[in-house]
Short mmCIF file of C-alpha atoms in Angstrom, two decimals:
data_model
loop_
_atom_site.label_atom_id
_atom_site.label_comp_id
_atom_site.label_asym_id
_atom_site.label_seq_id
_atom_site.Cartn_x
_atom_site.Cartn_y
_atom_site.Cartn_z
CA MET A 1 77.92 139.35 152.76
CA SER A 2 78.46 135.59 152.45
CA SER A 3 75.87 133.29 150.88
CA SER A 4 74.17 130.13 152.03
CA HIS A 5 74.63 126.78 150.24
CA LEU A 6 71.93 124.68 151.91
CA SER A 7 69.94 122.51 149.48
CA ILE A 8 66.20 122.71 149.78
CA PHE A 9 63.06 121.94 147.68
CA PRO A 10 62.36 123.95 145.55
CA SER A 11 64.09 127.32 145.19
CA HIS A 12 61.69 128.83 142.62
CA LYS A 13 58.78 128.35 145.04
CA LEU A 14 60.62 129.80 148.00
CA SER A 15 61.37 132.96 146.09
CA HIS A 16 57.66 133.80 146.16
CA LEU A 17 57.27 133.45 149.93
CA SER A 18 57.30 137.06 151.06
CA SER A 19 55.70 138.44 154.16
CA HIS A 20 53.06 140.20 152.01
CA SER A 21 52.01 137.14 149.96
CA SER A 22 51.30 134.37 152.46
CA LEU A 23 47.96 133.44 150.87
CA SER A 24 49.44 133.16 147.37
CA SER A 25 52.13 130.81 148.70
CA LEU A 26 49.60 128.23 149.90
CA SER A 27 49.57 126.44 146.57
CA SER A 28 53.33 125.98 146.68
CA LEU A 29 53.02 124.07 149.94
CA LEU A 30 50.10 121.88 148.89
CA PRO A 31 50.98 118.40 147.65
CA SER A 32 50.23 117.82 143.98
CA PRO A 33 47.57 115.15 143.40
CA LEU A 34 49.76 113.66 140.66
CA ALA A 35 53.06 113.72 142.49
CA PRO A 36 54.38 112.15 145.71
CA THR A 37 54.38 114.38 148.75
CA THR A 38 57.96 113.52 149.78
CA TYR A 39 60.18 116.62 149.75
CA ARG A 40 63.86 116.16 149.01
CA LEU A 41 66.81 118.52 149.11
CA SER A 42 67.58 119.16 145.45
CA THR A 43 68.66 122.75 144.70
CA THR A 44 70.88 125.39 146.26
CA ILE A 45 69.69 128.74 147.64
CA HIS A 46 71.88 131.81 147.32
CA CYS A 47 70.56 134.71 149.40
CA GLY A 48 71.49 136.93 152.30
CA LEU A 49 70.46 136.97 155.95
CA ARG A 50 67.70 139.51 155.41
CA ASP A 51 66.14 137.44 152.62
CA LEU A 52 66.28 134.33 154.77
CA ARG A 53 64.60 136.15 157.67
CA ASP A 54 61.82 137.34 155.34
CA ARG A 55 61.32 133.83 154.01
CA ILE A 56 61.17 132.34 157.50
CA ASP A 57 58.58 134.92 158.58
CA SER A 58 56.56 134.24 155.41
CA VAL A 59 56.57 130.48 156.02
CA LYS A 60 55.52 131.04 159.65
CA ASN A 61 52.55 133.14 158.50
CA THR A 62 51.61 130.52 155.90
CA GLN A 63 51.79 127.81 158.56
CA LYS A 64 49.37 129.74 160.76
CA ILE A 65 46.95 130.14 157.84
CA THR A 66 47.02 126.47 156.84
CA GLU A 67 46.66 125.35 160.46
CA ALA A 68 43.61 127.59 160.90
CA MET A 69 42.05 126.33 157.63
CA LYS A 70 42.66 122.76 158.76
CA LEU A 71 40.82 123.32 162.04
CA VAL A 72 37.94 125.10 160.30
CA ALA A 73 37.56 122.24 157.81
CA ALA A 74 37.69 119.72 160.67
CA ALA A 75 34.82 121.45 162.46
CA LYS A 76 32.76 121.69 159.27
CA VAL A 77 33.30 118.06 158.26
CA ARG A 78 31.91 116.95 161.61
CA ARG A 79 28.71 118.93 161.01
CA ALA A 80 28.48 117.57 157.47
CA GLN A 81 28.72 113.98 158.77
CA GLU A 82 26.03 114.65 161.34
CA ALA A 83 23.77 116.01 158.58
CA VAL A 84 24.24 112.80 156.57
CA VAL A 85 23.46 110.60 159.59
CA SER A 86 20.47 112.65 160.73
CA SER A 87 18.84 112.33 157.31
CA ARG A 88 19.13 108.54 157.28
CA PRO A 89 16.05 107.72 159.47
CA PHE A 90 13.81 109.58 157.02
CA SER A 91 15.35 107.80 154.02
CA GLU A 92 15.19 104.39 155.70
CA THR A 93 11.52 104.80 156.67
CA LEU A 94 10.70 105.99 153.16
CA VAL A 95 12.40 102.91 151.72
CA GLU A 96 10.31 100.70 154.02
CA VAL A 97 7.09 102.35 152.83
CA LEU A 98 8.06 102.02 149.18
CA TYR A 99 9.06 98.40 149.61
CA ASN A 100 5.79 97.46 151.28
CA ILE A 101 3.72 99.30 148.69
CA ASN A 102 5.64 97.50 145.98
CA THR A 103 4.95 94.08 147.54
CA GLN A 104 1.22 94.85 147.41
CA LEU A 105 1.46 95.83 143.74
CA GLN A 106 3.55 92.91 142.53
CA THR A 107 0.60 91.37 140.69
CA ASP A 108 -0.70 94.67 139.30
CA ASP A 109 0.37 96.33 136.09
CA ILE A 110 1.12 99.85 137.27
CA ASP A 111 2.35 102.82 135.29
CA VAL A 112 4.53 105.15 137.38
CA PRO A 113 6.54 107.62 135.23
CA LEU A 114 9.62 107.72 137.49
CA THR A 115 10.00 103.91 137.45
CA LYS A 116 9.39 103.42 133.73
CA VAL A 117 12.39 101.78 132.02
CA ARG A 118 12.85 102.80 128.38
CA PRO A 119 15.50 101.95 125.78
CA VAL A 120 18.28 104.45 126.34
CA ARG A 121 18.89 106.84 123.45
CA LYS A 122 19.90 109.93 125.41
CA LEU A 123 21.40 110.12 128.90
CA ALA A 124 21.68 112.95 131.45
CA LEU A 125 24.73 113.05 133.72
CA VAL A 126 24.54 115.14 136.91
CA VAL A 127 28.09 116.04 138.02
CA VAL A 128 28.56 117.33 141.59
CA THR A 129 31.80 119.21 142.33
CA GLY A 130 32.95 121.66 144.99
CA ASP A 131 32.73 125.44 145.03
CA ARG A 132 36.29 126.09 146.25
CA GLY A 133 39.82 124.87 145.73
CA LEU A 134 42.66 124.08 148.16
CA CYS A 135 41.25 120.57 148.67
CA GLY A 136 43.86 118.39 146.98
CA GLY A 137 42.66 116.26 144.09
CA PHE A 138 38.99 116.26 145.12
CA ASN A 139 37.59 118.17 142.14
CA ASN A 140 40.07 116.64 139.68
CA ALA A 141 38.95 113.12 140.63
CA VAL A 142 35.27 113.96 139.98
CA LEU A 143 35.98 115.66 136.65
CA LYS A 144 38.21 112.82 135.46
CA LYS A 145 35.44 110.36 136.34
CA ALA A 146 33.01 112.52 134.37
CA GLU A 147 35.32 112.61 131.35
CA SER A 148 35.71 108.82 131.55
CA ARG A 149 31.93 108.29 131.70
CA ILE A 150 31.35 110.70 128.81
CA ALA A 151 33.88 108.75 126.73
CA GLU A 152 32.02 105.51 127.55
CA ILE A 153 28.69 107.07 126.54
CA LYS A 154 30.16 108.28 123.23
CA ALA A 155 31.63 104.83 122.59
CA LEU A 156 28.12 103.35 122.96
CA GLY A 157 26.81 105.78 120.35
CA LEU A 158 24.42 107.50 122.76
CA ASN A 159 23.58 111.18 123.06
CA PHE A 160 24.10 112.85 126.41
CA ILE A 161 23.68 116.08 128.32
CA VAL A 162 25.41 117.30 131.49
CA ILE A 163 23.93 119.06 134.51
CA SER A 164 26.79 120.74 136.37
CA VAL A 165 26.49 121.36 140.12
CA GLY A 166 29.26 123.36 141.80
CA LYS A 167 31.43 126.30 140.74
CA LYS A 168 34.50 124.21 139.92
CA GLY A 169 32.51 121.99 137.59
CA ASN A 170 30.80 125.01 136.05
CA THR A 171 34.15 126.59 135.24
CA TYR A 172 35.45 123.32 133.84
CA PHE A 173 32.53 122.75 131.45
CA LEU A 174 32.31 126.41 130.41
CA ARG A 175 35.85 126.09 129.06
CA ARG A 176 34.81 123.02 127.04
CA PRO A 177 31.97 124.12 124.75
CA TYR A 178 32.00 120.76 122.95
CA ILE A 179 30.33 119.17 126.04
CA PRO A 180 26.57 119.92 126.00
CA VAL A 181 25.41 121.32 129.36
CA ASP A 182 21.74 121.74 130.24
CA ARG A 183 22.14 123.81 133.42
CA PHE A 184 24.80 125.31 135.68
CA LEU A 185 23.87 125.21 139.36
CA ASP A 186 25.70 126.67 142.38
CA LEU A 187 25.53 125.39 145.94
CA GLY A 188 25.84 127.29 149.19
CA ASN A 189 28.03 126.50 152.16
CA LEU A 190 25.59 123.82 153.31
CA PRO A 191 23.27 121.89 150.92
CA THR A 192 19.59 122.36 151.65
CA THR A 193 16.38 120.74 150.47
CA LYS A 194 15.89 123.78 148.22
CA ASP A 195 19.15 123.00 146.40
CA ALA A 196 18.15 119.34 146.03
CA GLN A 197 14.69 120.38 144.81
CA ALA A 198 16.20 122.52 142.04
CA ILE A 199 18.19 119.54 140.73
CA ALA A 200 15.23 117.16 141.15
CA ASP A 201 12.87 119.45 139.25
CA ASP A 202 15.30 119.67 136.33
CA VAL A 203 15.95 115.92 136.01
CA PHE A 204 12.25 115.16 136.63
CA SER A 205 11.14 117.36 133.73
CA LEU A 206 13.82 115.93 131.43
CA PHE A 207 12.89 112.33 132.24
CA VAL A 208 9.08 112.64 132.25
CA SER A 209 9.07 114.59 128.98
CA GLU A 210 11.24 111.78 127.51
CA GLU A 211 14.00 114.20 126.52
CA VAL A 212 16.32 111.74 128.26
CA ASP A 213 15.79 108.07 128.97
CA LYS A 214 18.16 107.73 131.93
CA VAL A 215 19.67 110.04 134.55
CA GLU A 216 22.95 109.27 136.32
CA LEU A 217 24.37 111.06 139.36
CA LEU A 218 28.14 111.44 139.76
CA TYR A 219 29.30 112.57 143.19
CA THR A 220 32.03 111.82 145.73
CA LYS A 221 31.07 109.24 148.34
CA PHE A 222 32.50 109.93 151.78
CA VAL A 223 34.49 106.89 153.00
CA SER A 224 36.80 108.32 155.65
CA LEU A 225 38.75 111.47 156.46
CA VAL A 226 41.59 110.31 154.19
CA LYS A 227 39.59 108.56 151.48
CA SER A 228 36.67 109.45 149.23
CA ASP A 229 35.55 107.74 146.03
CA PRO A 230 33.78 109.28 143.02
CA VAL A 231 30.78 107.06 142.27
CA ILE A 232 28.01 106.99 139.67
CA HIS A 233 24.46 106.03 140.66
CA THR A 234 21.40 105.60 138.51
CA LEU A 235 19.06 108.39 139.59
CA LEU A 236 16.24 107.75 137.13
CA PRO A 237 14.42 105.50 136.50
CA LEU A 238 13.91 104.86 140.21
CA SER A 239 13.68 101.41 141.67
CA PRO A 240 10.11 100.79 142.88
CA LYS A 241 11.55 99.23 146.04
CA GLY A 242 13.46 102.37 146.91
CA GLU A 243 16.95 100.93 146.42
CA ILE A 244 19.96 102.93 145.30
CA CYS A 245 21.64 101.23 142.35
CA ASP A 246 24.83 101.85 140.42
CA ILE A 247 25.04 101.94 136.62
CA ASN A 248 25.16 98.13 136.54
CA GLY A 249 21.94 97.75 138.55
CA VAL A 250 23.70 96.62 141.73
CA CYS A 251 22.27 97.92 145.03
CA VAL A 252 24.93 100.07 146.69
CA ASP A 253 23.02 101.57 149.61
CA ALA A 254 24.83 101.29 152.94
CA ALA A 255 23.13 100.51 156.23
CA GLU A 256 25.87 101.96 158.41
CA ASP A 257 27.57 105.32 158.71
CA GLU A 258 30.96 106.08 160.18
CA LEU A 259 31.57 109.19 162.24
CA PHE A 260 35.07 110.60 162.64
CA ARG A 261 35.58 112.70 165.74
CA LEU A 262 38.66 114.91 166.15
CA THR A 263 40.16 114.81 169.64
CA THR A 264 43.45 115.64 171.29
CA LYS A 265 45.73 112.95 172.67
CA GLU A 266 49.00 113.81 174.36
CA GLY A 267 48.79 117.30 172.95
CA LYS A 268 48.31 116.16 169.34
CA LEU A 269 45.26 116.09 167.09
CA THR A 270 43.93 112.55 166.59
CA VAL A 271 40.90 110.98 164.95
CA GLU A 272 38.46 108.58 166.62
CA ARG A 273 36.24 106.39 164.44
CA GLU A 274 32.71 105.51 165.49
CA THR A 275 30.33 103.27 163.53
CA VAL A 276 26.70 104.35 163.72
CA ARG A 277 23.78 102.26 162.56
CA THR A 278 20.65 104.35 162.58
CA PRO A 279 17.65 102.41 163.96
CA THR A 280 14.41 102.67 162.04
CA PRO A 281 10.99 101.55 163.27
CA ALA A 282 9.63 98.32 161.82
CA PHE A 283 6.89 98.67 159.22
CA SER A 284 3.63 97.13 160.42
CA PRO A 285 2.56 94.19 158.21
CA ILE A 286 -1.13 94.83 158.93
CA LEU A 287 -1.05 98.45 157.82
CA GLN A 288 -3.59 99.23 155.12
CA PHE A 289 -3.73 102.20 152.78
CA GLU A 290 -6.89 104.23 152.34
CA GLN A 291 -5.70 105.69 149.06
CA ASP A 292 -4.79 103.82 145.91
CA PRO A 293 -1.17 102.57 146.24
CA VAL A 294 -0.39 103.99 142.80
CA GLN A 295 -1.30 107.49 144.03
CA ILE A 296 0.92 107.00 147.07
CA LEU A 297 3.80 105.95 144.82
CA ASP A 298 3.29 109.03 142.65
CA ALA A 299 3.60 111.19 145.78
CA LEU A 300 6.46 109.32 147.50
CA LEU A 301 8.84 108.68 144.60
CA PRO A 302 9.54 112.40 143.91
CA LEU A 303 10.08 112.85 147.65
CA TYR A 304 12.48 109.93 147.65
CA LEU A 305 14.27 111.37 144.62
CA ASN A 306 14.81 114.64 146.50
CA SER A 307 16.12 112.83 149.58
CA GLN A 308 18.68 110.87 147.54
CA ILE A 309 19.94 113.99 145.78
CA LEU A 310 20.23 115.80 149.12
CA ARG A 311 22.17 112.92 150.63
CA ALA A 312 24.56 112.90 147.64
CA LEU A 313 25.13 116.66 148.04
CA GLN A 314 25.83 116.20 151.77
CA GLU A 315 28.28 113.36 151.17
CA SER A 316 30.04 115.37 148.48
CA LEU A 317 30.41 118.31 150.88
CA ALA A 318 31.77 116.03 153.63
CA SER A 319 34.29 114.58 151.16
CA GLU A 320 35.37 118.05 150.04
CA LEU A 321 35.90 119.25 153.61
CA ALA A 322 37.83 116.08 154.51
CA ALA A 323 40.02 116.55 151.43
CA ARG A 324 40.62 120.18 152.37
CA MET A 325 41.53 119.23 155.93
CA SER A 326 43.99 116.62 154.64
CA ALA A 327 45.50 119.09 152.15
CA MET A 328 45.89 121.80 154.79
CA SER A 329 47.47 119.25 157.15
CA SER A 330 50.03 118.35 154.46
CA ALA A 331 50.64 122.04 153.74
CA THR A 332 51.21 122.70 157.44
CA ASP A 333 53.71 119.83 157.65
CA ASN A 334 55.51 121.13 154.57
CA ALA A 335 55.64 124.62 156.05
CA ILE A 336 57.18 123.24 159.24
CA GLU A 337 59.81 121.40 157.19
CA LEU A 338 60.56 124.50 155.11
CA LYS A 339 60.88 126.65 158.21
CA LYS A 340 63.25 124.12 159.76
CA ASN A 341 65.52 124.00 156.68
CA LEU A 342 65.48 127.78 156.26
CA SER A 343 66.37 128.22 159.93
CA ILE A 344 69.32 125.88 159.49
CA ALA A 345 70.48 127.87 156.46
CA TYR A 346 70.03 131.14 158.38
CA ASN A 347 71.98 129.91 161.41
CA ARG A 348 74.81 128.56 159.28
CA GLN A 349 75.14 131.78 157.35
CA ARG A 350 74.93 133.87 160.52
CA GLN A 351 77.55 131.68 162.18
CA ALA A 352 79.82 131.99 159.15
CA LYS A 353 79.46 135.77 159.21
CA ILE A 354 80.25 136.00 162.92
CA THR A 355 83.23 133.66 162.51
CA GLY A 356 84.53 135.79 159.63
CA GLU A 357 84.23 138.96 161.71
CA ILE A 358 86.05 137.35 164.62
CA LEU A 359 88.87 136.24 162.29
CA GLU A 360 89.12 139.78 160.92
CA ILE A 361 89.38 141.21 164.47
CA VAL A 362 92.02 138.63 165.43
CA ALA A 363 93.96 139.28 162.24
CA GLY A 364 93.82 143.02 162.86
CA ALA A 365 94.97 142.60 166.47
CA GLU A 366 97.90 140.44 165.37
CA ALA A 367 98.87 143.01 162.79
CA LEU A 368 99.19 145.68 165.50
CA ILE A 369 101.53 143.56 167.59
#
């Protein structure tokens, strides 16, 4: 049987695409986060018609899997965005209450544990990662940011401890025993207030007992379906005004959210962007508090801490799902390209075989004349 000489990228990956291993071949179709996603014809494949048919069937099955995973991630990312937006009115109203209480206490010397600023000797870093893979460089970006921040903390001569949230981060830090980890926490498919409460209780006890003097939260901020940025926010001490600040003390809270809705246009999947600004009721300037404002702060600041952790978990989940949708989209495109090139190789080899058989028949007929 004759062999095919079509060049395709890469031959060692195609050799693993059998009809019984479609799931294991997903990683070969995913673009590497450190390499460009452009596929070029670079090597030569030598195989028969049967092998080519098996490879084509395997790539077709893989394409169906990646397309289904893309659609599932698209549906989930929409729900995750809605969860982020629906939680904003509560956070905004809570900020208004905290701000107005703070304006009444500007002349008073109050002592609220969660807002107490101390000289930093030891720092806690909460790292939020995903529970699953097949989402491009999402988890790698968070872990690289964590390694960079840990290096900065060591350079300052400070002690630190890590609180890992997410199975990927847990696996990463378990393999590095030289990084001190306080707790390993797992998340479910959808972050809940119970998950946020578990993290808040841990950092609250560490900060109030003065085991650590500062708590930072590292998570992935959802920007768009094709972009997400790992960011670090100062979780404790809290700002009395209810602002969210980065490690430099700059307020980074956003007043607007963007929703991305998947629709079909001319038979193709497209994305529509919609900017949503959540309205919040104005805080009455004549409102008076029956209780002591310090007691109200003691009750509201832990609640605000929980809400900020929950929002970070929701944004991290939305970023993970968007990254997975983008990765599955790239894998689907690569599968289509592979199937096209393999089909060309199959047709050329089949045509060459048929042509050879015809020539043999003609030669045999001429020999009988």
